[in-house]
Amino acid sequence: MNEPRTIPSRPRDRLFAVVTHVLAVLLLPVALARDPGRARELACGWALRMRFPAEDLAGLTEGALAAFTAARTEAFWRHGQLIGLTSGHRDPVVQQRMFDDEVRRTGSPALARMLVLPPAESCHVKGIALDVRPHEGAHWLEEHGARYDLYRMYDNEWWHFEHHPERRGIPPRRRPHPGVAHMSGNGNRYVSGE
């Protein structure tokens, strides 16, 4: 991931990661007792909820939620990587407010669309978009997310991923920003976004 502004890991972030892993290991016996087939997923989810308490997975489509849960469980247990969600599903009213605020800030709808799309075009409103953190977690997801049909969509947003099972593991061509329409392989206009 060649980013112009890579966010360096802070010592406290590494400490939080270690504490989160220790907590998950301690929670594993409880998870085993509750559901042996999903113990690692449960322990991971509980520990990550404590690490990222403001995280809200509600409103994601069933497929997006399952893909995100499976991806971050693998990242956590197999690679020691934490992935948190900063924003998933958004209500259309919230998305419109964000778009309007960006129009006021930039002075133009075209400039605003470089960061935020109106509700009718937003994959956050559709429940298939995931804004993740930290940067290392996004990097892991960019490398491994195609196995879960989770793809980074924009050059200017290292944190934004979308669930597209129709891609079947083949990443779409990344666009410079959300306001750029994309053509699908069959020539149809493919609009997806922030």
PDB file of C-alpha atoms in Angstrom:
ATOM      1  CA  MET A   1       0.000   0.000   0.000  1.00  0.00           C
ATOM      2  CA  ASN A   2       1.864   3.042  -1.250  1.00  0.00           C
ATOM      3  CA  GLU A   3       0.308   5.867   0.685  1.00  0.00           C
ATOM      4  CA  PRO A   4       1.489   9.466   0.595  1.00  0.00           C
ATOM      5  CA  ARG A   5       0.708   9.847   4.299  1.00  0.00           C
ATOM      6  CA  THR A   6       1.248   6.621   6.173  1.00  0.00           C
ATOM      7  CA  ILE A   7       0.204   6.829   9.784  1.00  0.00           C
ATOM      8  CA  PRO A   8       2.981   5.455  11.986  1.00  0.00           C
ATOM      9  CA  SER A   9       2.109   2.997  14.716  1.00  0.00           C
ATOM     10  CA  ARG A  10       2.381   4.531  18.179  1.00  0.00           C
ATOM     11  CA  PRO A  11       3.778   2.647  21.196  1.00  0.00           C
ATOM     12  CA  ARG A  12       0.392   2.884  22.913  1.00  0.00           C
ATOM     13  CA  ASP A  13      -1.269   1.253  19.876  1.00  0.00           C
ATOM     14  CA  ARG A  14       1.119  -1.693  20.163  1.00  0.00           C
ATOM     15  CA  LEU A  15       0.340  -1.946  23.884  1.00  0.00           C
ATOM     16  CA  PHE A  16      -3.422  -1.907  23.166  1.00  0.00           C
ATOM     17  CA  ALA A  17      -2.923  -4.676  20.586  1.00  0.00           C
ATOM     18  CA  VAL A  18      -1.045  -6.852  23.081  1.00  0.00           C
ATOM     19  CA  VAL A  19      -3.656  -6.282  25.782  1.00  0.00           C
ATOM     20  CA  THR A  20      -6.458  -7.079  23.306  1.00  0.00           C
ATOM     21  CA  HIS A  21      -4.763 -10.354  22.331  1.00  0.00           C
ATOM     22  CA  VAL A  22      -4.233 -11.355  25.964  1.00  0.00           C
ATOM     23  CA  LEU A  23      -7.868 -10.570  26.686  1.00  0.00           C
ATOM     24  CA  ALA A  24      -9.031 -12.716  23.743  1.00  0.00           C
ATOM     25  CA  VAL A  25      -6.922 -15.639  24.954  1.00  0.00           C
ATOM     26  CA  LEU A  26      -8.425 -15.280  28.439  1.00  0.00           C
ATOM     27  CA  LEU A  27     -11.928 -15.173  26.952  1.00  0.00           C
ATOM     28  CA  LEU A  28     -11.363 -18.226  24.760  1.00  0.00           C
ATOM     29  CA  PRO A  29     -12.463 -20.800  27.407  1.00  0.00           C
ATOM     30  CA  VAL A  30     -15.740 -18.909  27.923  1.00  0.00           C
ATOM     31  CA  ALA A  31     -16.259 -18.793  24.160  1.00  0.00           C
ATOM     32  CA  LEU A  32     -15.512 -22.529  23.907  1.00  0.00           C
ATOM     33  CA  ALA A  33     -18.156 -23.250  26.530  1.00  0.00           C
ATOM     34  CA  ARG A  34     -20.682 -21.035  24.777  1.00  0.00           C
ATOM     35  CA  ASP A  35     -20.161 -22.183  21.161  1.00  0.00           C
ATOM     36  CA  PRO A  36     -17.197 -24.515  20.448  1.00  0.00           C
ATOM     37  CA  GLY A  37     -17.520 -24.117  16.672  1.00  0.00           C
ATOM     38  CA  ARG A  38     -17.268 -20.321  16.855  1.00  0.00           C
ATOM     39  CA  ALA A  39     -15.034 -19.910  19.908  1.00  0.00           C
ATOM     40  CA  ARG A  40     -12.219 -18.020  18.168  1.00  0.00           C
ATOM     41  CA  GLU A  41     -14.685 -15.719  16.413  1.00  0.00           C
ATOM     42  CA  LEU A  42     -16.543 -14.985  19.664  1.00  0.00           C
ATOM     43  CA  ALA A  43     -13.408 -14.358  21.743  1.00  0.00           C
ATOM     44  CA  CYS A  44     -12.010 -12.127  19.001  1.00  0.00           C
ATOM     45  CA  GLY A  45     -15.285 -10.196  18.746  1.00  0.00           C
ATOM     46  CA  TRP A  46     -15.542  -9.682  22.498  1.00  0.00           C
ATOM     47  CA  ALA A  47     -11.944  -8.492  22.788  1.00  0.00           C
ATOM     48  CA  LEU A  48     -12.244  -6.158  19.802  1.00  0.00           C
ATOM     49  CA  ARG A  49     -15.472  -4.668  21.198  1.00  0.00           C
ATOM     50  CA  MET A  50     -13.531  -3.765  24.325  1.00  0.00           C
ATOM     51  CA  ARG A  51     -10.698  -2.313  22.242  1.00  0.00           C
ATOM     52  CA  PHE A  52     -13.063  -0.389  19.935  1.00  0.00           C
ATOM     53  CA  PRO A  53     -16.098   0.335  22.169  1.00  0.00           C
ATOM     54  CA  ALA A  54     -17.727   2.854  19.803  1.00  0.00           C
ATOM     55  CA  GLU A  55     -17.831   0.323  16.973  1.00  0.00           C
ATOM     56  CA  ASP A  56     -21.313  -0.298  15.540  1.00  0.00           C
ATOM     57  CA  LEU A  57     -21.854  -3.267  13.207  1.00  0.00           C
ATOM     58  CA  ALA A  58     -25.645  -2.798  13.054  1.00  0.00           C
ATOM     59  CA  GLY A  59     -27.138  -2.136   9.649  1.00  0.00           C
ATOM     60  CA  LEU A  60     -24.494  -3.969   7.636  1.00  0.00           C
ATOM     61  CA  THR A  61     -25.937  -6.494   5.222  1.00  0.00           C
ATOM     62  CA  GLU A  62     -25.765 -10.089   6.388  1.00  0.00           C
ATOM     63  CA  GLY A  63     -23.071 -10.816   3.809  1.00  0.00           C
ATOM     64  CA  ALA A  64     -20.949  -7.771   4.652  1.00  0.00           C
ATOM     65  CA  LEU A  65     -21.152  -8.543   8.372  1.00  0.00           C
ATOM     66  CA  ALA A  66     -20.213 -12.199   7.856  1.00  0.00           C
ATOM     67  CA  ALA A  67     -17.319 -11.287   5.550  1.00  0.00           C
ATOM     68  CA  PHE A  68     -15.973  -8.617   7.911  1.00  0.00           C
ATOM     69  CA  THR A  69     -16.283 -10.899  10.944  1.00  0.00           C
ATOM     70  CA  ALA A  70     -14.482 -13.751   9.180  1.00  0.00           C
ATOM     71  CA  ALA A  71     -11.731 -11.483   7.817  1.00  0.00           C
ATOM     72  CA  ARG A  72     -10.945  -9.803  11.104  1.00  0.00           C
ATOM     73  CA  THR A  73     -11.053 -13.111  12.977  1.00  0.00           C
ATOM     74  CA  GLU A  74      -8.405 -14.481  10.614  1.00  0.00           C
ATOM     75  CA  ALA A  75      -6.379 -11.271  10.860  1.00  0.00           C
ATOM     76  CA  PHE A  76      -6.528 -11.435  14.647  1.00  0.00           C
ATOM     77  CA  TRP A  77      -5.698 -15.102  15.294  1.00  0.00           C
ATOM     78  CA  ARG A  78      -3.479 -15.933  12.327  1.00  0.00           C
ATOM     79  CA  HIS A  79      -1.603 -12.649  11.850  1.00  0.00           C
ATOM     80  CA  GLY A  80      -1.973 -10.843  15.181  1.00  0.00           C
ATOM     81  CA  GLN A  81      -3.658  -7.895  13.460  1.00  0.00           C
ATOM     82  CA  LEU A  82      -6.518  -5.861  14.926  1.00  0.00           C
ATOM     83  CA  ILE A  83      -9.179  -4.454  12.609  1.00  0.00           C
ATOM     84  CA  GLY A  84     -11.788  -2.096  13.986  1.00  0.00           C
ATOM     85  CA  LEU A  85     -14.744  -0.447  12.287  1.00  0.00           C
ATOM     86  CA  THR A  86     -15.023   3.329  12.462  1.00  0.00           C
ATOM     87  CA  SER A  87     -18.080   3.546  10.217  1.00  0.00           C
ATOM     88  CA  GLY A  88     -20.302   0.976   8.564  1.00  0.00           C
ATOM     89  CA  HIS A  89     -23.962   1.439   7.743  1.00  0.00           C
ATOM     90  CA  ARG A  90     -25.211   5.015   7.710  1.00  0.00           C
ATOM     91  CA  ASP A  91     -28.750   6.285   7.789  1.00  0.00           C
ATOM     92  CA  PRO A  92     -29.584   8.290   4.620  1.00  0.00           C
ATOM     93  CA  VAL A  93     -30.243  11.399   6.731  1.00  0.00           C
ATOM     94  CA  VAL A  94     -26.774  11.152   8.298  1.00  0.00           C
ATOM     95  CA  GLN A  95     -25.190  10.600   4.874  1.00  0.00           C
ATOM     96  CA  GLN A  96     -27.022  13.626   3.454  1.00  0.00           C
ATOM     97  CA  ARG A  97     -25.835  15.744   6.381  1.00  0.00           C
ATOM     98  CA  MET A  98     -22.255  14.598   5.784  1.00  0.00           C
ATOM     99  CA  PHE A  99     -22.543  15.426   2.077  1.00  0.00           C
ATOM    100  CA  ASP A 100     -24.097  18.841   2.780  1.00  0.00           C
ATOM    101  CA  ASP A 101     -21.368  19.630   5.322  1.00  0.00           C
ATOM    102  CA  GLU A 102     -18.695  18.697   2.793  1.00  0.00           C
ATOM    103  CA  VAL A 103     -20.363  20.864   0.116  1.00  0.00           C
ATOM    104  CA  ARG A 104     -20.288  23.812   2.552  1.00  0.00           C
ATOM    105  CA  ARG A 105     -16.664  23.077   3.481  1.00  0.00           C
ATOM    106  CA  THR A 106     -15.404  22.721  -0.101  1.00  0.00           C
ATOM    107  CA  GLY A 107     -17.800  25.142  -1.769  1.00  0.00           C
ATOM    108  CA  SER A 108     -18.933  22.724  -4.466  1.00  0.00           C
ATOM    109  CA  PRO A 109     -20.827  19.444  -4.869  1.00  0.00           C
ATOM    110  CA  ALA A 110     -18.155  18.186  -7.286  1.00  0.00           C
ATOM    111  CA  LEU A 111     -15.387  18.774  -4.751  1.00  0.00           C
ATOM    112  CA  ALA A 112     -17.498  17.313  -1.948  1.00  0.00           C
ATOM    113  CA  ARG A 113     -17.951  14.103  -3.965  1.00  0.00           C
ATOM    114  CA  MET A 114     -14.214  13.511  -3.740  1.00  0.00           C
ATOM    115  CA  LEU A 115     -14.780  12.506  -0.094  1.00  0.00           C
ATOM    116  CA  VAL A 116     -18.515  11.940   0.456  1.00  0.00           C
ATOM    117  CA  LEU A 117     -21.324  10.821  -1.820  1.00  0.00           C
ATOM    118  CA  PRO A 118     -25.019  11.665  -1.547  1.00  0.00           C
ATOM    119  CA  PRO A 119     -27.203   8.949   0.047  1.00  0.00           C
ATOM    120  CA  ALA A 120     -28.532   7.512  -3.222  1.00  0.00           C
ATOM    121  CA  GLU A 121     -24.976   6.611  -4.283  1.00  0.00           C
ATOM    122  CA  SER A 122     -23.448   5.691  -0.932  1.00  0.00           C
ATOM    123  CA  CYS A 123     -22.496   2.104  -0.179  1.00  0.00           C
ATOM    124  CA  HIS A 124     -22.566   3.051   3.497  1.00  0.00           C
ATOM    125  CA  VAL A 125     -26.316   3.613   3.157  1.00  0.00           C
ATOM    126  CA  LYS A 126     -26.592   0.249   1.367  1.00  0.00           C
ATOM    127  CA  GLY A 127     -24.828  -1.434   4.304  1.00  0.00           C
ATOM    128  CA  ILE A 128     -21.893  -2.818   2.317  1.00  0.00           C
ATOM    129  CA  ALA A 129     -19.205  -0.210   3.063  1.00  0.00           C
ATOM    130  CA  LEU A 130     -16.720  -0.457   5.926  1.00  0.00           C
ATOM    131  CA  ASP A 131     -14.366   2.259   7.115  1.00  0.00           C
ATOM    132  CA  VAL A 132     -11.701   0.455   9.125  1.00  0.00           C
ATOM    133  CA  ARG A 133      -8.809   1.222  11.425  1.00  0.00           C
ATOM    134  CA  PRO A 134      -5.951   1.184  12.298  1.00  0.00           C
ATOM    135  CA  HIS A 135      -3.812   1.710   9.212  1.00  0.00           C
ATOM    136  CA  GLU A 136      -2.110  -1.671   9.745  1.00  0.00           C
ATOM    137  CA  GLY A 137      -5.514  -3.376   9.835  1.00  0.00           C
ATOM    138  CA  ALA A 138      -6.513  -1.682   6.577  1.00  0.00           C
ATOM    139  CA  HIS A 139      -3.221  -2.803   5.049  1.00  0.00           C
ATOM    140  CA  TRP A 140      -3.956  -6.406   6.087  1.00  0.00           C
ATOM    141  CA  LEU A 141      -7.457  -6.149   4.642  1.00  0.00           C
ATOM    142  CA  GLU A 142      -6.130  -4.749   1.381  1.00  0.00           C
ATOM    143  CA  GLU A 143      -3.764  -7.723   1.069  1.00  0.00           C
ATOM    144  CA  HIS A 144      -6.173 -10.468   2.206  1.00  0.00           C
ATOM    145  CA  GLY A 145      -9.678  -9.028   1.877  1.00  0.00           C
ATOM    146  CA  ALA A 146     -10.399 -10.423  -1.601  1.00  0.00           C
ATOM    147  CA  ARG A 147     -10.793 -13.878  -0.001  1.00  0.00           C
ATOM    148  CA  TYR A 148     -13.807 -12.364   1.758  1.00  0.00           C
ATOM    149  CA  ASP A 149     -14.955 -10.193  -1.163  1.00  0.00           C
ATOM    150  CA  LEU A 150     -13.858  -7.060   0.745  1.00  0.00           C
ATOM    151  CA  TYR A 151     -12.061  -4.550  -1.469  1.00  0.00           C
ATOM    152  CA  ARG A 152     -10.396  -1.197  -1.041  1.00  0.00           C
ATOM    153  CA  MET A 153     -12.174   1.077  -3.478  1.00  0.00           C
ATOM    154  CA  TYR A 154     -10.385   4.460  -3.552  1.00  0.00           C
ATOM    155  CA  ASP A 155      -6.822   5.716  -3.787  1.00  0.00           C
ATOM    156  CA  ASN A 156      -7.577   8.639  -1.452  1.00  0.00           C
ATOM    157  CA  GLU A 157      -9.206   6.529   1.299  1.00  0.00           C
ATOM    158  CA  TRP A 158      -6.970   3.804   2.758  1.00  0.00           C
ATOM    159  CA  TRP A 159      -9.722   3.012   5.265  1.00  0.00           C
ATOM    160  CA  HIS A 160     -12.707   2.443   2.919  1.00  0.00           C
ATOM    161  CA  PHE A 161     -13.616  -1.118   1.873  1.00  0.00           C
ATOM    162  CA  GLU A 162     -16.739  -2.534   0.300  1.00  0.00           C
ATOM    163  CA  HIS A 163     -18.267  -5.992   0.226  1.00  0.00           C
ATOM    164  CA  HIS A 164     -18.847  -7.127  -3.371  1.00  0.00           C
ATOM    165  CA  PRO A 165     -19.468 -10.905  -3.525  1.00  0.00           C
ATOM    166  CA  GLU A 166     -20.237 -10.633  -7.243  1.00  0.00           C
ATOM    167  CA  ARG A 167     -16.501  -9.946  -7.784  1.00  0.00           C
ATOM    168  CA  ARG A 168     -15.670 -13.501  -6.565  1.00  0.00           C
ATOM    169  CA  GLY A 169     -12.218 -12.611  -5.298  1.00  0.00           C
ATOM    170  CA  ILE A 170     -11.218 -10.398  -8.233  1.00  0.00           C
ATOM    171  CA  PRO A 171     -10.556  -6.855  -6.988  1.00  0.00           C
ATOM    172  CA  PRO A 172     -12.192  -4.063  -8.985  1.00  0.00           C
ATOM    173  CA  ARG A 173     -10.004  -1.353 -10.432  1.00  0.00           C
ATOM    174  CA  ARG A 174      -9.509   1.193  -7.697  1.00  0.00           C
ATOM    175  CA  ARG A 175     -10.699   4.718  -8.384  1.00  0.00           C
ATOM    176  CA  PRO A 176      -8.964   7.948  -7.340  1.00  0.00           C
ATOM    177  CA  HIS A 177     -11.906   9.036  -5.141  1.00  0.00           C
ATOM    178  CA  PRO A 178     -15.617   8.307  -4.514  1.00  0.00           C
ATOM    179  CA  GLY A 179     -16.893  10.811  -7.079  1.00  0.00           C
ATOM    180  CA  VAL A 180     -15.344   8.999 -10.027  1.00  0.00           C
ATOM    181  CA  ALA A 181     -17.775   6.623 -11.722  1.00  0.00           C
ATOM    182  CA  HIS A 182     -16.382   3.262 -12.687  1.00  0.00           C
ATOM    183  CA  MET A 183     -17.163   1.086 -15.660  1.00  0.00           C
ATOM    184  CA  SER A 184     -17.808  -2.582 -14.951  1.00  0.00           C
ATOM    185  CA  GLY A 185     -16.357  -5.330 -17.102  1.00  0.00           C
ATOM    186  CA  ASN A 186     -19.617  -5.632 -19.071  1.00  0.00           C
ATOM    187  CA  GLY A 187     -19.645  -1.925 -19.963  1.00  0.00           C
ATOM    188  CA  ASN A 188     -22.362  -0.940 -17.513  1.00  0.00           C
ATOM    189  CA  ARG A 189     -21.867   2.055 -15.286  1.00  0.00           C
ATOM    190  CA  TYR A 190     -20.822   0.822 -11.871  1.00  0.00           C
ATOM    191  CA  VAL A 191     -21.370   3.399  -9.166  1.00  0.00           C
ATOM    192  CA  SER A 192     -20.376   2.550  -5.681  1.00  0.00           C
ATOM    193  CA  GLY A 193     -19.015   4.611  -2.950  1.00  0.00           C
ATOM    194  CA  GLU A 194     -18.571   6.487   0.218  1.00  0.00           C
TER     195      GLU A 194
END
